Each structure stands twice: as structure tokens, then as C-alpha cells.
PDB file of C-alpha atoms in Angstrom:
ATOM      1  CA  UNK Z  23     143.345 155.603  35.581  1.00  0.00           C
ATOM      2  CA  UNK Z  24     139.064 156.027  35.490  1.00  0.00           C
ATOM      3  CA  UNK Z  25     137.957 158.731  37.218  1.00  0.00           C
ATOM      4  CA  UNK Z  26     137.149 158.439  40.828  1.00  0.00           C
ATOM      5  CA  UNK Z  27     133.386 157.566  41.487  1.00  0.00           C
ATOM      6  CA  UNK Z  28     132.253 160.558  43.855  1.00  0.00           C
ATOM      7  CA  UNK Z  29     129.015 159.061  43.803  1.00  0.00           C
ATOM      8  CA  UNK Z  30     129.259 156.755  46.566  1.00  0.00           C
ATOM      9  CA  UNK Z  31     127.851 153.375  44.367  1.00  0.00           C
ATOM     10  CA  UNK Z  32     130.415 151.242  45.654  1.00  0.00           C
ATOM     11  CA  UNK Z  33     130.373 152.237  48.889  1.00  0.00           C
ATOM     12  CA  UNK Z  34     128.541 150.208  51.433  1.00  0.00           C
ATOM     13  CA  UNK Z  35     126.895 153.520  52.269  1.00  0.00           C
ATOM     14  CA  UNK Z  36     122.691 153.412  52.968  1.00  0.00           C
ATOM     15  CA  UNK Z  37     120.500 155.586  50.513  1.00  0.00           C
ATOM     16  CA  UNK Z  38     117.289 155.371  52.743  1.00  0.00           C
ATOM     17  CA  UNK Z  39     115.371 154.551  55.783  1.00  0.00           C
ATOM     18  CA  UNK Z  40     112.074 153.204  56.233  1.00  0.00           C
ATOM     19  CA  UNK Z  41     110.345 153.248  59.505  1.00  0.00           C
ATOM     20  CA  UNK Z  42     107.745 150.866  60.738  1.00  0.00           C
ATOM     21  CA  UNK Z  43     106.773 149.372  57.769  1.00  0.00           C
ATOM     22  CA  UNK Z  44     104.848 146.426  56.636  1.00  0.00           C
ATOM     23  CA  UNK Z  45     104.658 145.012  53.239  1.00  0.00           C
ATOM     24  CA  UNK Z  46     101.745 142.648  52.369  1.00  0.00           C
ATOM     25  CA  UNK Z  47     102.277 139.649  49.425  1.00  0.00           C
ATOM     26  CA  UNK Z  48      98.591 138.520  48.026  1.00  0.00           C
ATOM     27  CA  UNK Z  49      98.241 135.571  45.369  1.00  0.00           C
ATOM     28  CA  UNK Z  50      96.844 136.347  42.236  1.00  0.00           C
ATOM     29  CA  UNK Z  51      92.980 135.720  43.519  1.00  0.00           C
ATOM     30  CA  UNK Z  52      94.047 138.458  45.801  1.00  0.00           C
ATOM     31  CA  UNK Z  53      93.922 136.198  49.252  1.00  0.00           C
ATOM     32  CA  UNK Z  54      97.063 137.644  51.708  1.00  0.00           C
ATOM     33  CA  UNK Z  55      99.549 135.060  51.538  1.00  0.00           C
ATOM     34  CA  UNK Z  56     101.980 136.265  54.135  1.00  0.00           C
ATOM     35  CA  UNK Z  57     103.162 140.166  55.865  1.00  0.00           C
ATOM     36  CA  UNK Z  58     106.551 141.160  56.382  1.00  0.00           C
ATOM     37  CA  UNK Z  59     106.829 144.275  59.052  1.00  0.00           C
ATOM     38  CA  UNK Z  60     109.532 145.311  60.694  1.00  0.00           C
ATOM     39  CA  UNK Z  61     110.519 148.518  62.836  1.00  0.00           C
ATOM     40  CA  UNK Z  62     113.575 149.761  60.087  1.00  0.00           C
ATOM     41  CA  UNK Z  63     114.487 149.171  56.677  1.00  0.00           C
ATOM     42  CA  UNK Z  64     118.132 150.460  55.995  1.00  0.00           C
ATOM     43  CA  UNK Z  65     118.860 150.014  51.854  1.00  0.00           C
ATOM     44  CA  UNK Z  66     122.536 149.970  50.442  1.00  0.00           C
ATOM     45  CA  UNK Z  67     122.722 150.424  46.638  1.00  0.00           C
ATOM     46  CA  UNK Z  68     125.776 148.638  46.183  1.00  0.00           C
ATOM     47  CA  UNK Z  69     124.473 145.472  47.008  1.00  0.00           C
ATOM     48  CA  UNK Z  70     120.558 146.709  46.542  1.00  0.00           C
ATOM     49  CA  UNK Z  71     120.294 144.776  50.015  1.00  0.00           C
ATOM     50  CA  UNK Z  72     118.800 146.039  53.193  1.00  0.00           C
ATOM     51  CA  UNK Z  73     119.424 145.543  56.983  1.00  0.00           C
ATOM     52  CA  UNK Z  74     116.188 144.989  59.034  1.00  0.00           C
ATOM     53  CA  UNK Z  75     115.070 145.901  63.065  1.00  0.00           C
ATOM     54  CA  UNK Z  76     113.180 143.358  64.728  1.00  0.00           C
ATOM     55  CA  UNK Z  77     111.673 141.833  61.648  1.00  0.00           C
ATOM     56  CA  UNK Z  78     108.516 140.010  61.125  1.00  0.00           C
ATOM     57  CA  UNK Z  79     106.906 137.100  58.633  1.00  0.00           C
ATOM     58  CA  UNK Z  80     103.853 136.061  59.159  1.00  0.00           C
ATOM     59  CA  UNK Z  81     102.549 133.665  56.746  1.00  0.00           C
ATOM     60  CA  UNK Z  82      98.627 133.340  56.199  1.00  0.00           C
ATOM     61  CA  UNK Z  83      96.777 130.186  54.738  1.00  0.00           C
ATOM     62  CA  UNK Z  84      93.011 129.874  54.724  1.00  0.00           C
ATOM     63  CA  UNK Z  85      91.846 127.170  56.926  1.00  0.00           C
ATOM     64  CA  UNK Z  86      95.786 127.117  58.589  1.00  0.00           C
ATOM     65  CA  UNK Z  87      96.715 128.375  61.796  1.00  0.00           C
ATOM     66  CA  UNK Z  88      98.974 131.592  61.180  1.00  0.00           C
ATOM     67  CA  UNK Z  89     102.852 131.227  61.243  1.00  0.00           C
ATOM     68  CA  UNK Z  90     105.326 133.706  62.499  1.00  0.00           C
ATOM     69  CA  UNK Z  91     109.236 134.015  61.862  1.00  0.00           C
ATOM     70  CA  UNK Z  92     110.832 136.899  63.685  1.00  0.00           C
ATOM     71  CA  UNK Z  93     114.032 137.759  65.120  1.00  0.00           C
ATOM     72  CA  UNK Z  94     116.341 141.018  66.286  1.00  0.00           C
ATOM     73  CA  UNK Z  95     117.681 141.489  62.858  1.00  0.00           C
ATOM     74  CA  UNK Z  96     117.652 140.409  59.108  1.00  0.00           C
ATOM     75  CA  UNK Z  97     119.083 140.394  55.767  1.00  0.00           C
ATOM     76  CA  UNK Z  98     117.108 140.943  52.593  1.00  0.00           C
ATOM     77  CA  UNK Z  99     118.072 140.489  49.049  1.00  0.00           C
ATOM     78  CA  UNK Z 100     116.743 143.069  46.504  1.00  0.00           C
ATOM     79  CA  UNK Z 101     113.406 141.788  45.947  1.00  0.00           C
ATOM     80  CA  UNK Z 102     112.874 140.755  49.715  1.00  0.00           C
ATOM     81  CA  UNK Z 103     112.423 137.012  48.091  1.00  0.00           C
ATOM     82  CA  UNK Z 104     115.475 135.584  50.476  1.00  0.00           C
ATOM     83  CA  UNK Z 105     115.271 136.965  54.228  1.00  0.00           C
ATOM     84  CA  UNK Z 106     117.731 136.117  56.414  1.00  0.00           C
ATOM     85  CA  UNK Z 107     117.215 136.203  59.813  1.00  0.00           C
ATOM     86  CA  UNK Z 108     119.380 136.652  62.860  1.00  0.00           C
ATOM     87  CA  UNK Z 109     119.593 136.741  66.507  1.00  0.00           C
ATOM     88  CA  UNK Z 110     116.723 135.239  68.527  1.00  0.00           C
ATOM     89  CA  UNK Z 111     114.991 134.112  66.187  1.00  0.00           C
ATOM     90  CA  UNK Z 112     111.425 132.193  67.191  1.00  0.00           C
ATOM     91  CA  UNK Z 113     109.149 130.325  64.926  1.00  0.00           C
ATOM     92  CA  UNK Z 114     105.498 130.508  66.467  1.00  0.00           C
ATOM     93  CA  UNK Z 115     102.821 128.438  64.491  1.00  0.00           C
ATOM     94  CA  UNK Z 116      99.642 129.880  66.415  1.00  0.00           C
ATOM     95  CA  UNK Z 117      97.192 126.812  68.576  1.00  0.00           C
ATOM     96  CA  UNK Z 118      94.074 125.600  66.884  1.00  0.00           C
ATOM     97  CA  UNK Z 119      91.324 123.220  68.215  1.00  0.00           C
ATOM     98  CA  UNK Z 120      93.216 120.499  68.477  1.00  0.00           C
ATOM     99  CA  UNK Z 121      96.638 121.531  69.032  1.00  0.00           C
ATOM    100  CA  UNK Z 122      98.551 124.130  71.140  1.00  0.00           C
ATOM    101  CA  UNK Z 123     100.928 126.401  70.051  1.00  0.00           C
ATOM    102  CA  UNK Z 124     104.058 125.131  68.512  1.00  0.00           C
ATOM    103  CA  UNK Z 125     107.521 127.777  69.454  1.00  0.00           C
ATOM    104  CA  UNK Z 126     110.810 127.094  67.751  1.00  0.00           C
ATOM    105  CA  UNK Z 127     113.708 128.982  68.643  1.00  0.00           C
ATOM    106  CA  UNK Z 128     117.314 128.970  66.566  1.00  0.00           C
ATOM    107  CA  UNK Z 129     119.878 131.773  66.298  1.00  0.00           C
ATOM    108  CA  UNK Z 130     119.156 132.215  62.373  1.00  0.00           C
ATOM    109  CA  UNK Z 131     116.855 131.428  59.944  1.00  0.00           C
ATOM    110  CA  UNK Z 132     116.761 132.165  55.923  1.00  0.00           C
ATOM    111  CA  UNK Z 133     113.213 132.564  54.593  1.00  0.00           C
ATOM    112  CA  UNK Z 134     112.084 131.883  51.231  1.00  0.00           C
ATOM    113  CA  UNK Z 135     108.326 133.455  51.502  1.00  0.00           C
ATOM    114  CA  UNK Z 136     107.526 133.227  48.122  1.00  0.00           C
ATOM    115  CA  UNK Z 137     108.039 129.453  48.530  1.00  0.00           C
ATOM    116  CA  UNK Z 138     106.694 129.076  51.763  1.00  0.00           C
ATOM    117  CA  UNK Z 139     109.765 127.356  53.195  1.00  0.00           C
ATOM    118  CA  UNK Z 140     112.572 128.314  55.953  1.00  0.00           C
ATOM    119  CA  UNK Z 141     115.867 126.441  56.808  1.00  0.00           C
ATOM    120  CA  UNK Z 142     118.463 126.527  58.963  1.00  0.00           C
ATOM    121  CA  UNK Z 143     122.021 124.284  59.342  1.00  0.00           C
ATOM    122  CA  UNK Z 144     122.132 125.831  63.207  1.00  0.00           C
ATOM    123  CA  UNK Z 145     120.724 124.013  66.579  1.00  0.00           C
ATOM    124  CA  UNK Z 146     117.121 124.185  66.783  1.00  0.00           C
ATOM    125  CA  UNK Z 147     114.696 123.540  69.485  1.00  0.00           C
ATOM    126  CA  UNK Z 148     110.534 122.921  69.146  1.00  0.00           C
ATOM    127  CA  UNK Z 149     108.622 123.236  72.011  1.00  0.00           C
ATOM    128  CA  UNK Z 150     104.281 122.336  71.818  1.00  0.00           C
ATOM    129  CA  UNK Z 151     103.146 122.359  75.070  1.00  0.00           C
ATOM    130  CA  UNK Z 152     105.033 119.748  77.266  1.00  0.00           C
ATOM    131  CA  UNK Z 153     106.080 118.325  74.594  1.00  0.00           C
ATOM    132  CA  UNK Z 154     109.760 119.321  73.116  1.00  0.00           C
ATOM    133  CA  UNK Z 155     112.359 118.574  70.035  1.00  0.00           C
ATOM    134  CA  UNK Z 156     116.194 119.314  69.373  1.00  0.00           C
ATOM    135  CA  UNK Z 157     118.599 118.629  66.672  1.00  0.00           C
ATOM    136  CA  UNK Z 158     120.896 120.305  64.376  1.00  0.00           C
ATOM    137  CA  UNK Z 159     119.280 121.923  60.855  1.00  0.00           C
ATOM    138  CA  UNK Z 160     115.618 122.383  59.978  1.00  0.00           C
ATOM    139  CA  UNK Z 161     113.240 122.651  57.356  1.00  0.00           C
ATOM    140  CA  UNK Z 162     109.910 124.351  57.283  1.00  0.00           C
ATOM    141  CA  UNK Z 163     107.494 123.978  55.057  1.00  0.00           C
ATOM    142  CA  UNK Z 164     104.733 125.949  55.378  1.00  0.00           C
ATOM    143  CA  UNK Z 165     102.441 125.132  52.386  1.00  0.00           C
ATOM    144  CA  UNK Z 166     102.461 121.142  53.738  1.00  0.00           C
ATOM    145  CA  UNK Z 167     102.823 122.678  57.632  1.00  0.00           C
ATOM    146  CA  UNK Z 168     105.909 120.510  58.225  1.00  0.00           C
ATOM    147  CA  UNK Z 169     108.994 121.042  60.031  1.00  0.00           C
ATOM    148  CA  UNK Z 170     111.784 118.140  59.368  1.00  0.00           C
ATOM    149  CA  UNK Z 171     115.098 118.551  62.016  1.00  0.00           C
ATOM    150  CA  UNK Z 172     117.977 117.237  60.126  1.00  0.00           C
ATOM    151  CA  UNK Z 173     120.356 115.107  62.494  1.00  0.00           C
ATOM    152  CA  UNK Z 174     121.173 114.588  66.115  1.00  0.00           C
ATOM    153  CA  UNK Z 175     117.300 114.918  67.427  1.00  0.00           C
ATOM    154  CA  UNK Z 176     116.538 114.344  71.067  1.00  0.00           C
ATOM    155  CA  UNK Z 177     112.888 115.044  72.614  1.00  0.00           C
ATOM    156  CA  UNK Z 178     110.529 114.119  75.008  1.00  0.00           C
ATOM    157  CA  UNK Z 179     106.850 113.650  74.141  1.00  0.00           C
ATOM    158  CA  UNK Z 180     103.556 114.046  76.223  1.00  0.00           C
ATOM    159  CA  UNK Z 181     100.408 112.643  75.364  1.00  0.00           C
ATOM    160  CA  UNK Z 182      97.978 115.120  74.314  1.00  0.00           C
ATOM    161  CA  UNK Z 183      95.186 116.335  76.507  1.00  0.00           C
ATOM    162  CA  UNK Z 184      91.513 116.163  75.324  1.00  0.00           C
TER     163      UNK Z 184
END
């Protein structure tokens, strides 16, 4: 038989903690492309993921109005390039001139943020003003500042207010 590992690297046991952290991603001409914060970071070496309270991505584009992704909890892979979110999770694209504030709410959501895109196969529901959208999946796409529900949409639209 091998020896026993006493080590614990199979375990699903954490190594470290972070505390109120944020973590910034800039492109290479050094413009902030998006934050991630959140108020712990719990790491596990056997899978090199970590376990995140109440996190938060917010994704910045010059000229674009700011777009937030947070929830109760997430998953991250090892580099933090696949977050998974869970538990109230709200999607908040912030008002500009000529629009107000779009809020989407879903129970999870799995972020790409090098990619700019999120997606989700659960119920969704967009709300901009008085205006609102359902269905069943979603796709964001952040770089083209779409959001594409997948099937069984309902809504209810109000014109817009000058």
C-alpha cells in the first residue's frame, strides 16, 4: 500500500483566508477592465478553487455605463477566469442619459470576465424602469452590451419618457 498522505492535499480542507479583498484586471494599455471584491476568499488546494462571501464584478468600459454581477456566494476556478455565482444574484447595468437603470435578478450566474460574457440556463427576470422581461436562460455580453433570454420570454414594455 503507498503511504498515507498526512499532508492534507486531498482533503477538501482550506489553506487560507482572505478578507475584504478586491482584485483589479487592466488591459494591456493599462485601462481597468473590470474589479472583482468580495468580503472572503476561502482557497482549497485540492481543487485550487475558492468559495466567495457576497461577491462582486463590476465590469468597466470607457464611454459604457458600468455593469455589476453580485450575489451571496460564488465559485472560482484557479485563475478566477470562471466565477460562478449563487444565491441572489442581481445584474445592475448602471442609467445613462438616455436610459435608466437596467436590474436582472436569477438564482445563479457563471461569469467569464476575461470574455466579458455571463450565462445562465435558470429563470431570469430584467426589469428597466416600468418596463420588465422573463424567460428561461440568458446571455450577457458585455463587450456588445447585450443580454439575449433564451426561451419562454414574457414582458411588458413602456414607452420611454423624454
Amino acid at each position: 500500500l503507498p503511504p498515507l498522505d498526512s499532508g492534507g492535499r486531498f482533503r477538501h480542507d482550506p489553506d487560507y483566508e482572505v478578507s475584504n479583498f478586491t482584485v483589479r484586471k487592466s488591459d494591456e494599455t493599462g485601462t481597468l477592465r473590470y474589479t472583482l471584491t468580495a468580503k472572503t476568499l476561502v482557497h482549497y488546494p485540492d481543487t485550487e478553487g475558492s468559495d466567495v462571501q457576497q461577491p462582486k464584478v463590476v465590469f468597466l468600459k470607457p464611454g459604457q455605463p458600468p455593469v455589476s454581477l453580485a450575489a451571496d456566494w460564488a465559485k472560482l476556478n484557479s485563475d478566477a477566469s470562471v466565477v460562478k455565482l449563487y444565491r441572489n444574484v442581481t445584474l445592475v447595468r448602471a442609467a445613462t442619459a438616455d436610459r435608466e437603470t437596467l436590474v436582472g435578478t436569477a438564482p445563479d450566474l457563471t461569469i467569464l470576465p476575461d470574455a466579458e460574457t455571463a450565462h445562465t440556463d435558470s429563470p431570469v427576470q430584467l426589469v428597466q424602469g416600468q418596463s420588465w422581461l422573463k424567460g428561461k436562460g440568458l446571455d450577457v455580453d458585455n463587450a456588445t452590451m447585450t443580454y439575449t433570454l433564451r426561451s419562454r420570454v414574457t414582458g411588458e414594455f413602456q414607452p420611454h419618457k423624454h
